[in-house]
Amino acid sequence: MTLLVHLGGIDENEWAEAFRAKMPNQKIVTSSDKFDPADITYLYVWKPRDDVFDGLVNLEAILSLGAGVDPILKHPHLPTGVPITRFVDETLTQCMSDYVIANVAMHHRELTHYRQDQRAHHWTQYYPAPAGDIAVGVMGMGQLGEDAAKKLSMIGYQVNGWSRSKKELDGVHSFAGTEQLDDFLRHTDILVNLLPLTAETQNILCRATFEKLRREVLPHGPVVINAARGGHQDEDDIVACLNDGTLGAASLDVFKTEPLPKDSPLWDLENCYITPHIAAISSFEGGVNLVAEQIGRFERGEQLKHIVDPAQGY
Ligand code: NDP
Ligand code: OXD
């Protein structure tokens, strides 16, 4: 029973050390160690490389470091029949809600424009509408979207949620399925994306979507906040829509190519707020505890938690 730590772009040794401290009896190797692939039973993975599954003939479970599992599910050599679990964690959820609330409030309260005015030494008073006049639409009402939606509602925003299945949540108006997407968008001033990246949701943040958002309430036009995946956004459309006023502003935490290439026009747009995929980071503590719990469950013959449905893509 061996755990292989395979983390693209992340220090595997730090994680391996943390796993060893938590599970002293568990054999743990990193992708740069020498090991017999046939010994590997558990794979802890982020941004899998092409050869990740080579020789893993005794793999029992794939444990994702991330909440999003799109790079695992689209891997060309993903073995069938091996359960895949994803990261679900209270602190991650809290951090994502923090990011969403900060960005919603920043746009709603025009801090964006005060910043520009400050640079120009301009004293101009704006009178933002109260939160209760602003409708925030959250796409994806799962672990992360639901928490953000509830907290936005508690602050006083009108909140709409869009998901595949209908939700019953106090203070949140639920829209479900493609047939209700346009209605959801028409009732939204600030669009927050927390969808998983699947065949259905790819490029959903495009001009056709932005043109349906409500234009009457925010003085500079509707806003989009994407904290899910770069694959959700058509970046040419975002640039064009930020330039022609279809969108008043955007906050983007994720990009089609990460790090965002130096020559991307998004960097230089005054109304585009870029963060480097940090909306919510999986913590050592949370990741290590969850993996230890999952391995314990598996070895006791219990059901794993947070299992992904590969057919649905999340
Ligand atoms: P969940 O799987 O818990 O929730 C997914 C939600 O999206 C569900 O409500 C689901 O609907 C809905 N959904 C899925 N497909 C569709 C569709 N075709 N149409 C409408 N709704 C759909 O995911 P999480 O909330 O845990 O995470 C969401 C994403 O956030 C992750 O996949 C990841 O990409 C991203 N993320 C980004 C981070 C960052 O730092 N930027 C950090 C962590 C996550 P239903 O409820 O009906 O099933
Ligand atoms: C995740 C992420 O999916 O950090 O957890 O993007």
Coordinates of C-alpha atoms and ligand atoms in Angstrom, one line a residue:
M1 CA 0.0 0.0 0.0
T2 CA 1.9 3.1 -1.2
L3 CA 0.9 6.7 -1.7
L4 CA 2.4 8.4 -4.8
V5 CA 2.5 12.2 -4.6
H6 CA 2.4 13.6 -8.1
L7 CA 1.9 17.4 -8.1
G8 CA 2.6 19.4 -11.3
G9 CA 4.1 22.8 -10.4
I10 CA 4.0 22.2 -6.6
D11 CA 6.8 21.1 -4.2
E12 CA 6.0 17.4 -3.8
N13 CA 8.6 16.9 -1.0
E14 CA 6.8 19.4 1.3
W15 CA 3.6 17.4 0.9
A16 CA 5.3 14.1 1.2
E17 CA 6.9 15.2 4.5
A18 CA 3.5 16.4 5.8
F19 CA 1.9 13.0 4.8
R20 CA 4.7 11.1 6.6
A21 CA 4.2 13.1 9.8
K22 CA 0.5 12.4 9.7
M23 CA 0.7 8.8 8.6
P24 CA 4.0 7.3 9.9
N25 CA 3.0 3.8 8.9
Q26 CA 2.1 4.7 5.3
K27 CA 4.7 4.3 2.6
I28 CA 4.9 7.5 0.6
V29 CA 6.9 8.4 -2.6
T30 CA 7.0 11.4 -4.8
S31 CA 7.1 11.3 -8.6
S32 CA 10.9 12.0 -8.6
D33 CA 11.7 9.1 -6.3
K34 CA 12.6 5.6 -7.6
F35 CA 9.6 3.2 -7.0
D36 CA 7.9 0.2 -8.5
P37 CA 4.7 1.6 -10.1
A38 CA 3.0 -1.7 -9.3
D39 CA 3.3 -0.9 -5.6
I40 CA 1.3 2.3 -5.9
T41 CA -2.2 2.0 -4.5
Y42 CA -3.1 5.7 -3.9
L43 CA -2.3 8.7 -6.1
Y44 CA -2.4 12.2 -4.7
V45 CA -2.4 14.4 -7.8
W46 CA -2.5 18.0 -9.2
K47 CA -1.9 18.9 -12.8
P48 CA -1.0 15.3 -13.9
R49 CA 1.7 14.9 -16.4
D50 CA 1.3 12.6 -19.4
D51 CA 3.1 9.6 -17.8
V52 CA 1.3 9.8 -14.4
F53 CA -0.6 6.6 -14.8
D54 CA 2.1 4.5 -16.5
G55 CA 2.5 1.1 -14.8
L56 CA 0.0 1.9 -11.9
V57 CA -1.7 -1.4 -12.4
N58 CA -2.8 -1.7 -8.7
L59 CA -4.2 1.8 -8.2
E60 CA -7.1 1.8 -5.8
A61 CA -8.0 5.5 -5.5
I62 CA -7.1 8.8 -7.2
L63 CA -7.2 11.7 -4.6
S64 CA -7.2 15.1 -6.1
L65 CA -5.4 18.0 -4.3
G66 CA -7.8 20.4 -6.0
A67 CA -11.6 20.8 -5.8
G68 CA -11.7 20.9 -9.6
V69 CA -10.8 17.6 -11.3
D70 CA -11.0 18.7 -14.9
P71 CA -7.3 17.9 -15.7
I72 CA -7.6 14.4 -14.2
L73 CA -10.8 13.6 -16.0
K74 CA -9.5 14.7 -19.4
H75 CA -6.2 12.8 -19.0
P76 CA -5.8 10.5 -22.0
H77 CA -4.6 7.5 -19.9
L78 CA -7.0 7.9 -17.0
P79 CA -7.8 4.3 -15.8
T80 CA -11.4 3.3 -15.7
G81 CA -13.1 2.0 -12.6
V82 CA -10.7 3.7 -10.1
P83 CA -12.6 6.0 -7.8
I84 CA -11.6 9.7 -8.0
T85 CA -12.1 12.0 -5.0
R86 CA -11.8 15.7 -4.8
F87 CA -10.9 18.3 -2.2
V88 CA -13.7 19.6 -0.1
D89 CA -12.8 21.6 2.9
E90 CA -14.3 24.2 5.2
T91 CA -11.3 26.5 5.0
L92 CA -11.2 26.3 1.2
T93 CA -14.9 27.2 1.1
Q94 CA -14.4 30.1 3.5
C95 CA -11.5 31.4 1.4
M96 CA -13.5 31.3 -1.8
S97 CA -16.4 33.1 -0.2
D98 CA -13.9 35.7 1.1
Y99 CA -12.6 36.3 -2.5
V100 CA -16.1 36.5 -4.0
I101 CA -17.4 38.9 -1.3
A102 CA -14.3 41.1 -1.6
N103 CA -14.7 41.4 -5.4
V104 CA -18.5 41.9 -5.4
A105 CA -18.1 44.7 -2.8
M106 CA -15.2 46.2 -4.7
H107 CA -17.2 46.6 -7.9
H108 CA -20.5 47.5 -6.2
R109 CA -19.0 50.2 -4.1
E110 CA -17.0 51.6 -7.0
L111 CA -13.7 51.2 -5.2
T112 CA -12.4 50.5 -8.7
H113 CA -13.3 54.0 -9.9
Y114 CA -12.1 55.7 -6.7
R115 CA -8.7 54.1 -7.3
Q116 CA -8.5 55.6 -10.7
D117 CA -9.6 59.0 -9.4
Q118 CA -7.1 58.9 -6.6
R119 CA -4.3 58.3 -9.2
A120 CA -5.6 61.4 -11.1
H121 CA -6.1 63.4 -7.8
H122 CA -9.8 63.7 -8.6
W123 CA -12.4 64.3 -5.9
T124 CA -15.7 62.9 -7.3
Q125 CA -18.5 61.5 -5.2
Y126 CA -20.3 58.5 -6.5
Y127 CA -23.5 57.2 -4.9
P128 CA -23.6 53.4 -5.2
A129 CA -27.0 51.8 -4.8
P130 CA -27.5 49.9 -1.6
A131 CA -26.6 46.2 -1.7
G132 CA -30.3 45.3 -1.8
D133 CA -30.6 46.8 -5.3
I134 CA -27.8 44.8 -6.8
A135 CA -28.4 41.2 -8.0
V136 CA -25.5 38.8 -7.8
G137 CA -25.8 35.7 -9.9
V138 CA -23.7 32.7 -8.8
M139 CA -23.2 30.1 -11.5
G140 CA -22.5 26.7 -9.9
M141 CA -24.3 26.1 -6.6
G142 CA -22.1 23.4 -5.2
Q143 CA -19.8 23.4 -2.1
L144 CA -18.3 26.8 -3.0
G145 CA -21.2 28.5 -4.8
E146 CA -23.7 27.7 -2.1
D147 CA -21.6 29.2 0.7
A148 CA -20.8 32.3 -1.3
A149 CA -24.5 32.8 -2.2
K150 CA -25.7 32.4 1.4
K151 CA -23.1 34.9 2.7
L152 CA -23.9 37.4 -0.1
S153 CA -27.5 37.1 0.8
M154 CA -26.8 37.7 4.5
I155 CA -24.9 40.9 3.5
G156 CA -28.1 42.1 1.8
Y157 CA -27.5 41.5 -2.0
Q158 CA -30.2 40.0 -4.1
V159 CA -28.8 36.6 -4.9
N160 CA -29.6 34.2 -7.8
G161 CA -28.1 30.8 -8.2
W162 CA -27.8 28.7 -11.3
S163 CA -27.1 25.0 -11.2
R164 CA -28.2 21.8 -13.0
S165 CA -30.7 20.9 -10.3
K166 CA -33.0 23.3 -8.5
K167 CA -32.0 24.4 -4.9
E168 CA -34.0 25.4 -1.9
L169 CA -32.0 28.0 -0.1
D170 CA -33.2 30.9 2.1
G171 CA -32.5 34.2 0.4
V172 CA -31.4 32.7 -2.9
H173 CA -33.5 32.5 -6.0
S174 CA -32.7 29.3 -7.7
F175 CA -32.5 28.9 -11.5
A176 CA -31.8 25.4 -13.0
G177 CA -30.7 24.0 -16.3
T178 CA -30.0 25.5 -19.7
E179 CA -33.6 26.4 -20.2
Q180 CA -33.4 28.9 -17.2
L181 CA -30.0 30.3 -18.0
D182 CA -31.1 33.3 -20.0
D183 CA -33.7 34.2 -17.3
F184 CA -30.9 33.9 -14.6
L185 CA -28.6 36.2 -16.7
R186 CA -31.3 38.8 -17.3
H187 CA -31.7 39.1 -13.5
T188 CA -28.0 39.5 -12.8
D189 CA -25.8 42.6 -12.4
I190 CA -22.7 40.9 -11.1
L191 CA -22.0 37.4 -12.5
V192 CA -19.9 35.1 -10.3
N193 CA -18.6 31.8 -11.9
L194 CA -18.1 28.8 -9.6
L195 CA -18.9 26.1 -12.1
P196 CA -16.7 23.0 -12.7
L197 CA -15.1 22.9 -16.1
T198 CA -17.0 20.3 -18.2
A199 CA -17.9 19.9 -21.9
E200 CA -21.1 21.9 -21.1
T201 CA -19.6 24.8 -19.2
Q202 CA -16.5 25.4 -21.4
N203 CA -16.4 29.0 -22.8
I204 CA -19.6 29.8 -21.0
L205 CA -18.3 33.3 -20.2
C206 CA -18.5 34.7 -23.7
R207 CA -20.1 37.7 -25.4
A208 CA -23.5 35.9 -25.9
T209 CA -23.6 35.4 -22.1
F210 CA -22.5 38.9 -21.2
E211 CA -25.0 40.6 -23.6
K212 CA -27.8 39.0 -21.6
L213 CA -26.8 40.5 -18.2
R214 CA -28.9 43.3 -16.7
R215 CA -27.5 46.7 -17.7
E216 CA -29.8 49.1 -15.8
V217 CA -28.4 49.0 -12.3
L218 CA -24.6 49.2 -12.2
P219 CA -23.6 52.6 -13.6
H220 CA -20.7 51.3 -15.8
G221 CA -22.4 48.0 -16.9
P222 CA -22.5 44.5 -15.6
V223 CA -19.5 42.8 -14.0
V224 CA -18.1 39.3 -14.3
I225 CA -16.0 37.5 -11.6
N226 CA -14.4 34.2 -12.6
A227 CA -12.8 32.2 -9.8
A228 CA -13.4 28.7 -11.3
R229 CA -11.4 27.8 -14.4
G230 CA -9.8 29.7 -17.3
G231 CA -11.4 27.2 -19.7
H232 CA -14.8 28.8 -18.8
Q233 CA -13.8 32.1 -20.4
D234 CA -13.4 33.3 -24.0
E235 CA -10.6 35.7 -23.3
D236 CA -10.9 37.5 -26.7
D237 CA -14.6 38.1 -25.9
I238 CA -13.7 39.4 -22.4
V239 CA -11.2 41.8 -23.8
A240 CA -13.6 43.1 -26.5
C241 CA -16.5 43.3 -24.0
L242 CA -14.4 45.2 -21.5
N243 CA -13.4 47.6 -24.2
D244 CA -16.8 48.2 -25.8
G245 CA -18.7 48.6 -22.5
T246 CA -20.7 45.3 -22.7
L247 CA -19.0 44.6 -19.4
G248 CA -18.2 47.3 -16.9
A249 CA -15.4 45.3 -15.3
A250 CA -14.1 41.9 -14.7
S251 CA -12.3 40.1 -11.8
L252 CA -10.4 37.1 -13.1
D253 CA -8.5 34.6 -10.9
V254 CA -8.0 31.9 -13.5
F255 CA -6.9 31.9 -17.2
K256 CA -6.8 29.7 -20.2
T257 CA -3.0 29.6 -19.9
E258 CA -1.4 30.0 -16.4
P259 CA 0.6 31.9 -15.6
L260 CA -1.2 34.4 -17.8
P261 CA 1.2 35.2 -20.7
K262 CA 3.0 38.5 -20.4
D263 CA 1.6 39.7 -23.7
S264 CA -2.1 39.1 -22.8
P265 CA -4.1 42.3 -23.3
L266 CA -6.0 41.5 -20.1
W267 CA -3.0 42.8 -18.0
D268 CA -3.4 46.3 -19.3
L269 CA -7.1 46.8 -19.1
E270 CA -8.0 49.4 -16.4
N271 CA -11.3 47.6 -15.8
C272 CA -9.8 44.1 -15.4
Y273 CA -8.7 42.9 -12.0
I274 CA -6.3 40.0 -12.2
T275 CA -5.2 37.6 -9.4
P276 CA -2.9 34.6 -10.0
H277 CA -5.2 31.7 -9.2
I278 CA -5.3 32.3 -5.5
A279 CA -9.0 32.7 -4.8
A280 CA -8.9 29.6 -2.6
I281 CA -5.8 27.4 -2.1
S282 CA -5.8 23.9 -0.7
S283 CA -4.0 24.0 2.6
F284 CA -1.5 21.4 3.8
E285 CA -3.5 20.8 6.9
G286 CA -6.8 20.3 5.1
G287 CA -5.2 18.2 2.3
V288 CA -3.2 16.0 4.6
N289 CA -6.1 15.4 7.0
L290 CA -8.5 14.6 4.2
V291 CA -6.1 12.1 2.5
A292 CA -5.4 10.4 5.8
E293 CA -9.1 10.1 6.4
Q294 CA -9.7 8.8 2.9
I295 CA -7.0 6.1 3.1
G296 CA -8.3 5.1 6.6
R297 CA -11.8 4.8 5.2
F298 CA -10.6 2.8 2.2
E299 CA -8.6 0.4 4.3
R300 CA -11.5 -0.2 6.7
G301 CA -13.7 -1.0 3.7
E302 CA -15.8 2.2 4.1
Q303 CA -17.1 4.5 1.3
L304 CA -14.7 7.3 0.2
K305 CA -15.9 10.8 0.6
H306 CA -16.4 13.4 -2.2
I307 CA -16.3 11.0 -5.1
V308 CA -16.4 12.5 -8.6
D309 CA -18.8 11.2 -11.2
P310 CA -16.7 11.0 -14.4
A311 CA -19.8 10.9 -16.6
Q312 CA -21.0 14.2 -15.3
G313 CA -17.5 15.7 -15.3
Y314 CA -17.5 16.9 -11.6
Ligands
NDP1 P1 -19.2 21.3 -6.9 O1 -19.0 20.1 -7.7 O2 -19.5 21.2 -5.4 O3 -20.4 22.2 -7.5 C1 -20.6 22.3 -8.9 C2 -21.9 23.1 -9.1 O4 -21.9 23.4 -10.5 C3 -23.1 22.3 -8.8 O5 -24.1 23.2 -8.2 C4 -23.6 21.8 -10.1 O6 -25.0 21.7 -10.2 C5 -23.2 23.0 -11.0 N1 -23.1 22.6 -12.4 C6 -22.3 21.7 -13.0 N2 -22.5 21.6 -14.3 C7 -23.4 22.5 -14.6 C8 -24.1 22.8 -15.8 N3 -23.8 22.2 -17.0 N4 -25.1 23.7 -15.7 C9 -25.4 24.3 -14.5 N5 -24.8 24.0 -13.4 C10 -23.8 23.1 -13.4 O7 -17.9 22.2 -7.1 P2 -17.2 23.2 -6.1 O8 -18.2 24.2 -5.7 O9 -16.5 22.5 -5.0 O10 -16.1 23.9 -7.0 C11 -16.4 24.6 -8.2 C12 -15.2 24.9 -9.0 O11 -14.4 25.9 -8.4 C13 -14.2 23.7 -9.1 O12 -14.6 22.8 -10.1 C14 -12.9 24.4 -9.5 O13 -12.8 24.5 -10.9 C15 -13.1 25.8 -9.0 N6 -12.1 26.2 -7.9 C16 -11.3 27.2 -8.1 C17 -10.4 27.6 -7.1 C18 -9.5 28.8 -7.2 O14 -8.6 29.1 -6.4 N7 -9.7 29.6 -8.2 C19 -10.3 26.9 -5.8 C20 -11.2 25.8 -5.7 C21 -12.1 25.5 -6.8 P3 -25.8 20.6 -9.3 O15 -25.7 21.1 -7.9 O16 -27.2 20.6 -9.8 O17 -25.0 19.3 -9.5
OXD2 C1 -8.9 23.8 -7.1 C2 -8.1 25.0 -7.4 O1 -9.5 23.3 -8.0 O2 -7.3 25.5 -6.5 O3 -8.9 23.4 -5.9 O4 -8.2 25.6 -8.5

